[in-house]
């Protein structure tokens, strides 16, 4: 197994957590330096035409792409521990929470969007940060409303770690990167703090990866 990765990538963080939870260790980690634009180089474009990480190669065949698809693939090929509940309604809730992060919020703050705002619309850094903080807060507000309900337990869905928690952890790391105050989202913050104490999450954290700054 080999993974295309960069320390700061929140989507790759999600896949790293899943790999750790499943006890899987890729033989090779290939850095795609997003700060140098390596995701747009021909070599990586051939791996993932969307020019985004993560991508995961498992055995023969083309690379898998999109963090949620990769995580569900890992869950199907390595079912223990399961990352989705068994009941259809629970699965839908967990996938819904995950998608608020991975589909509604995160895509709005990735480098290609920030760079487009900068070069096409001439937004300065303060305006771009405001943009990112706005979309972070929108997702946090929605997540907090869901997490205030009775289906929430120690984690997003009961007391077992699921795909939703993997995504919540990436939202929490992103909030720190963009200086978004999460204190007014108490359920979100409580779960993020619990997850941070789990080894599979802690080891996968962006700031623990090679090349990351000290803080
Ligand atoms: N929806 C994709 C998002 C992938 C994505 O946008 N990854 C970011 C890093 S977290 C990236 O590679 N961005 C490159 C760019 O925006 O140019 C997923 O969940 O895998």
Short mmCIF file of C-alpha atoms and ligand atoms in Angstrom, two decimals:
data_model
loop_
_atom_site.label_atom_id
_atom_site.label_comp_id
_atom_site.label_asym_id
_atom_site.label_seq_id
_atom_site.Cartn_x
_atom_site.Cartn_y
_atom_site.Cartn_z
CA UNK A 1 0.00 0.00 0.00
CA UNK A 2 1.28 3.50 -0.74
CA UNK A 3 -0.26 6.86 0.07
CA UNK A 4 0.21 10.25 -1.58
CA UNK A 5 0.28 12.67 1.31
CA UNK A 6 1.31 16.05 2.69
CA UNK A 7 1.57 16.96 6.37
CA UNK A 8 -0.97 19.77 6.22
CA UNK A 9 -3.64 18.01 4.17
CA UNK A 10 -6.84 17.57 6.17
CA UNK A 11 -8.25 15.02 3.72
CA UNK A 12 -5.11 12.92 4.04
CA UNK A 13 -5.35 13.25 7.83
CA UNK A 14 -8.76 11.57 7.57
CA UNK A 15 -7.30 8.62 5.67
CA UNK A 16 -4.30 8.38 8.02
CA UNK A 17 -6.69 8.07 10.98
CA UNK A 18 -8.61 5.27 9.24
CA UNK A 19 -5.38 3.44 8.38
CA UNK A 20 -4.26 3.70 12.01
CA UNK A 21 -7.63 2.50 13.35
CA UNK A 22 -7.41 -0.51 11.02
CA UNK A 23 -3.80 -1.20 11.97
CA UNK A 24 -2.61 -0.67 8.40
CA UNK A 25 0.81 0.80 7.66
CA UNK A 26 1.52 1.91 4.07
CA UNK A 27 4.94 0.75 2.87
CA UNK A 28 5.46 4.03 1.09
CA UNK A 29 4.44 7.63 1.77
CA UNK A 30 4.90 9.83 -1.28
CA UNK A 31 4.99 13.53 -0.48
CA UNK A 32 2.99 15.85 -2.72
CA UNK A 33 4.02 19.28 -1.48
CA UNK A 34 0.90 21.44 -1.76
CA UNK A 35 2.87 24.56 -0.87
CA UNK A 36 5.04 24.00 -3.96
CA UNK A 37 2.08 23.14 -6.21
CA UNK A 38 3.28 19.58 -6.79
CA UNK A 39 -0.35 18.41 -6.96
CA UNK A 40 -0.54 20.10 -10.37
CA UNK A 41 2.56 18.46 -11.83
CA UNK A 42 2.00 15.96 -14.65
CA UNK A 43 3.34 13.06 -12.60
CA UNK A 44 0.68 13.45 -9.90
CA UNK A 45 -2.05 14.47 -12.34
CA UNK A 46 -1.69 11.01 -13.81
CA UNK A 47 -2.40 9.59 -10.35
CA UNK A 48 -5.36 11.85 -9.53
CA UNK A 49 -6.69 14.08 -12.30
CA UNK A 50 -8.46 16.20 -9.65
CA UNK A 51 -4.94 17.24 -8.53
CA UNK A 52 -5.78 16.68 -4.87
CA UNK A 53 -4.55 14.38 -2.14
CA UNK A 54 -4.97 11.84 -0.70
CA UNK A 55 -4.58 9.06 -3.22
CA UNK A 56 -4.01 5.50 -2.11
CA UNK A 57 -2.58 2.62 -4.11
CA UNK A 58 -3.48 -0.83 -2.79
CA UNK A 59 -1.92 -3.64 -4.78
CA UNK A 60 -2.34 -3.52 -8.53
CA UNK A 61 -4.59 -1.10 -10.27
CA UNK A 62 -5.05 2.62 -10.34
CA UNK A 63 -4.95 4.82 -7.26
CA UNK A 64 -8.03 5.28 -5.14
CA UNK A 65 -9.05 8.91 -4.67
CA UNK A 66 -11.38 11.04 -2.48
CA UNK A 67 -10.92 10.57 1.25
CA UNK A 68 -14.45 9.32 2.01
CA UNK A 69 -14.31 6.78 -0.81
CA UNK A 70 -10.89 5.59 0.34
CA UNK A 71 -12.04 5.26 3.96
CA UNK A 72 -15.13 3.27 2.96
CA UNK A 73 -12.89 1.05 0.80
CA UNK A 74 -10.63 0.43 3.80
CA UNK A 75 -13.69 -0.28 5.92
CA UNK A 76 -14.99 -2.81 3.40
CA UNK A 77 -11.64 -4.54 2.90
CA UNK A 78 -10.67 -4.45 6.61
CA UNK A 79 -14.00 -4.57 8.50
CA UNK A 80 -12.58 -4.37 12.02
CA UNK A 81 -13.13 -2.10 13.76
CA UNK A 82 -16.15 -0.97 11.72
CA UNK A 83 -16.34 2.73 10.93
CA UNK A 84 -20.07 2.78 10.21
CA UNK A 85 -22.95 1.63 12.43
CA UNK A 86 -24.95 -1.40 11.30
CA UNK A 87 -28.39 0.17 11.02
CA UNK A 88 -29.29 2.11 7.85
CA UNK A 89 -30.48 5.18 9.75
CA UNK A 90 -27.31 5.29 11.82
CA UNK A 91 -25.17 4.86 8.72
CA UNK A 92 -27.00 7.72 7.04
CA UNK A 93 -26.48 9.97 10.07
CA UNK A 94 -22.77 9.17 10.28
CA UNK A 95 -22.29 9.68 6.53
CA UNK A 96 -24.27 12.92 6.73
CA UNK A 97 -22.07 14.31 9.51
CA UNK A 98 -18.98 13.23 7.59
CA UNK A 99 -20.21 14.91 4.43
CA UNK A 100 -20.89 18.23 6.18
CA UNK A 101 -17.15 18.28 6.77
CA UNK A 102 -15.75 16.64 3.66
CA UNK A 103 -18.27 17.80 1.05
CA UNK A 104 -19.84 21.05 2.29
CA UNK A 105 -17.07 22.78 4.23
CA UNK A 106 -13.59 21.51 3.43
CA UNK A 107 -13.78 21.95 -0.40
CA UNK A 108 -14.35 25.68 0.08
CA UNK A 109 -11.08 26.27 1.91
CA UNK A 110 -8.56 24.13 -0.01
CA UNK A 111 -5.50 25.69 -1.69
CA UNK A 112 -6.99 25.73 -5.20
CA UNK A 113 -9.95 27.79 -3.96
CA UNK A 114 -7.81 30.14 -1.85
CA UNK A 115 -5.42 30.60 -4.79
CA UNK A 116 -8.32 31.34 -7.16
CA UNK A 117 -9.71 33.94 -4.75
CA UNK A 118 -6.26 35.49 -4.62
CA UNK A 119 -5.35 35.51 -8.30
CA UNK A 120 -8.74 35.86 -10.00
CA UNK A 121 -10.60 38.04 -7.49
CA UNK A 122 -7.55 39.78 -5.96
CA UNK A 123 -8.64 39.07 -2.39
CA UNK A 124 -5.88 39.82 0.10
CA UNK A 125 -4.86 37.42 2.85
CA UNK A 126 -7.23 38.95 5.43
CA UNK A 127 -10.20 38.55 3.09
CA UNK A 128 -9.23 35.00 2.21
CA UNK A 129 -8.94 34.13 5.89
CA UNK A 130 -12.36 35.65 6.51
CA UNK A 131 -13.75 33.45 3.72
CA UNK A 132 -12.25 30.31 5.28
CA UNK A 133 -13.43 31.25 8.77
CA UNK A 134 -16.94 31.86 7.46
CA UNK A 135 -17.25 28.39 5.91
CA UNK A 136 -15.65 26.74 8.91
CA UNK A 137 -18.14 28.41 11.21
CA UNK A 138 -21.08 27.43 8.99
CA UNK A 139 -20.07 23.77 9.26
CA UNK A 140 -19.37 24.01 12.99
CA UNK A 141 -22.82 25.53 13.54
CA UNK A 142 -24.52 22.72 11.63
CA UNK A 143 -22.43 20.02 13.30
CA UNK A 144 -23.14 21.43 16.76
CA UNK A 145 -26.89 21.40 16.09
CA UNK A 146 -26.73 17.74 15.06
CA UNK A 147 -24.43 16.77 17.91
CA UNK A 148 -26.78 18.29 20.49
CA UNK A 149 -29.27 15.47 19.71
CA UNK A 150 -29.74 12.17 21.55
CA UNK A 151 -27.85 10.01 19.02
CA UNK A 152 -24.59 11.60 20.16
CA UNK A 153 -22.61 9.88 22.88
CA UNK A 154 -19.00 10.01 23.88
CA UNK A 155 -18.38 10.38 20.14
CA UNK A 156 -20.47 11.68 17.23
CA UNK A 157 -22.66 8.59 17.07
CA UNK A 158 -22.94 6.76 20.37
CA UNK A 159 -19.83 5.61 22.15
CA UNK A 160 -18.01 4.06 19.20
CA UNK A 161 -15.63 5.88 16.88
CA UNK A 162 -17.03 6.24 13.36
CA UNK A 163 -16.34 7.93 10.06
CA UNK A 164 -18.06 11.01 11.47
CA UNK A 165 -15.41 11.29 14.20
CA UNK A 166 -12.63 10.98 11.64
CA UNK A 167 -14.14 13.93 9.80
CA UNK A 168 -14.80 15.88 12.99
CA UNK A 169 -11.11 15.56 13.90
CA UNK A 170 -10.12 17.00 10.52
CA UNK A 171 -12.55 19.89 11.02
CA UNK A 172 -10.98 20.57 14.43
CA UNK A 173 -7.46 20.61 12.97
CA UNK A 174 -8.62 22.92 10.17
CA UNK A 175 -10.25 25.26 12.69
CA UNK A 176 -6.88 25.62 14.42
CA UNK A 177 -5.07 26.29 11.13
CA UNK A 178 -7.53 29.08 10.32
CA UNK A 179 -7.86 30.49 13.85
CA UNK A 180 -11.52 29.63 14.22
CA UNK A 181 -12.76 29.71 17.81
CA UNK A 182 -14.50 26.40 18.56
CA UNK A 183 -15.28 27.22 22.22
CA UNK A 184 -18.86 28.16 21.43
CA UNK A 185 -19.47 24.69 20.00
CA UNK A 186 -19.38 22.62 23.21
CA UNK A 187 -20.38 19.21 21.83
CA UNK A 188 -17.98 19.56 18.94
CA UNK A 189 -15.16 20.61 21.28
CA UNK A 190 -15.84 17.85 23.80
CA UNK A 191 -15.73 15.17 21.10
CA UNK A 192 -12.63 16.69 19.46
CA UNK A 193 -10.86 16.63 22.83
CA UNK A 194 -11.83 12.98 23.42
CA UNK A 195 -10.62 11.97 19.96
CA UNK A 196 -7.30 13.72 20.47
CA UNK A 197 -6.51 11.29 23.31
CA UNK A 198 -6.87 8.26 21.00
CA UNK A 199 -3.51 7.10 19.67
CA UNK A 200 -4.78 6.46 16.12
CA UNK A 201 -5.93 10.08 15.94
CA UNK A 202 -2.96 11.61 17.74
CA UNK A 203 -0.37 9.88 15.52
CA UNK A 204 -2.21 10.91 12.36
CA UNK A 205 -2.39 14.61 13.27
CA UNK A 206 -0.99 16.98 10.62
CA UNK A 207 1.49 18.53 13.06
CA UNK A 208 2.94 15.06 13.81
CA UNK A 209 3.86 14.40 10.19
CA UNK A 210 7.33 14.77 8.62
CA UNK A 211 7.83 18.30 7.34
CA UNK A 212 5.32 19.88 9.71
CA UNK A 213 6.32 22.98 11.67
CA UNK A 214 6.94 22.58 15.40
CA UNK A 215 3.57 24.17 16.31
N1 LIG B 1 -12.85 15.95 -1.47
C1 LIG B 1 -11.46 15.56 -1.46
C2 LIG B 1 -10.64 16.78 -1.16
C3 LIG B 1 -9.22 16.57 -1.52
C4 LIG B 1 -8.48 17.88 -1.42
O1 LIG B 1 -8.95 18.93 -1.86
N2 LIG B 1 -7.29 17.80 -0.82
C5 LIG B 1 -6.51 18.98 -0.67
C6 LIG B 1 -5.61 18.87 0.53
S1 LIG B 1 -6.53 18.62 2.00
C7 LIG B 1 -5.64 19.18 -1.88
O2 LIG B 1 -4.93 18.29 -2.29
N3 LIG B 1 -5.71 20.36 -2.46
C8 LIG B 1 -4.95 20.71 -3.59
C9 LIG B 1 -5.39 22.03 -4.13
O3 LIG B 1 -6.38 22.56 -3.63
O4 LIG B 1 -4.73 22.52 -5.04
C10 LIG B 1 -11.21 14.50 -0.40
O5 LIG B 1 -11.93 14.46 0.60
O6 LIG B 1 -10.29 13.69 -0.60
#
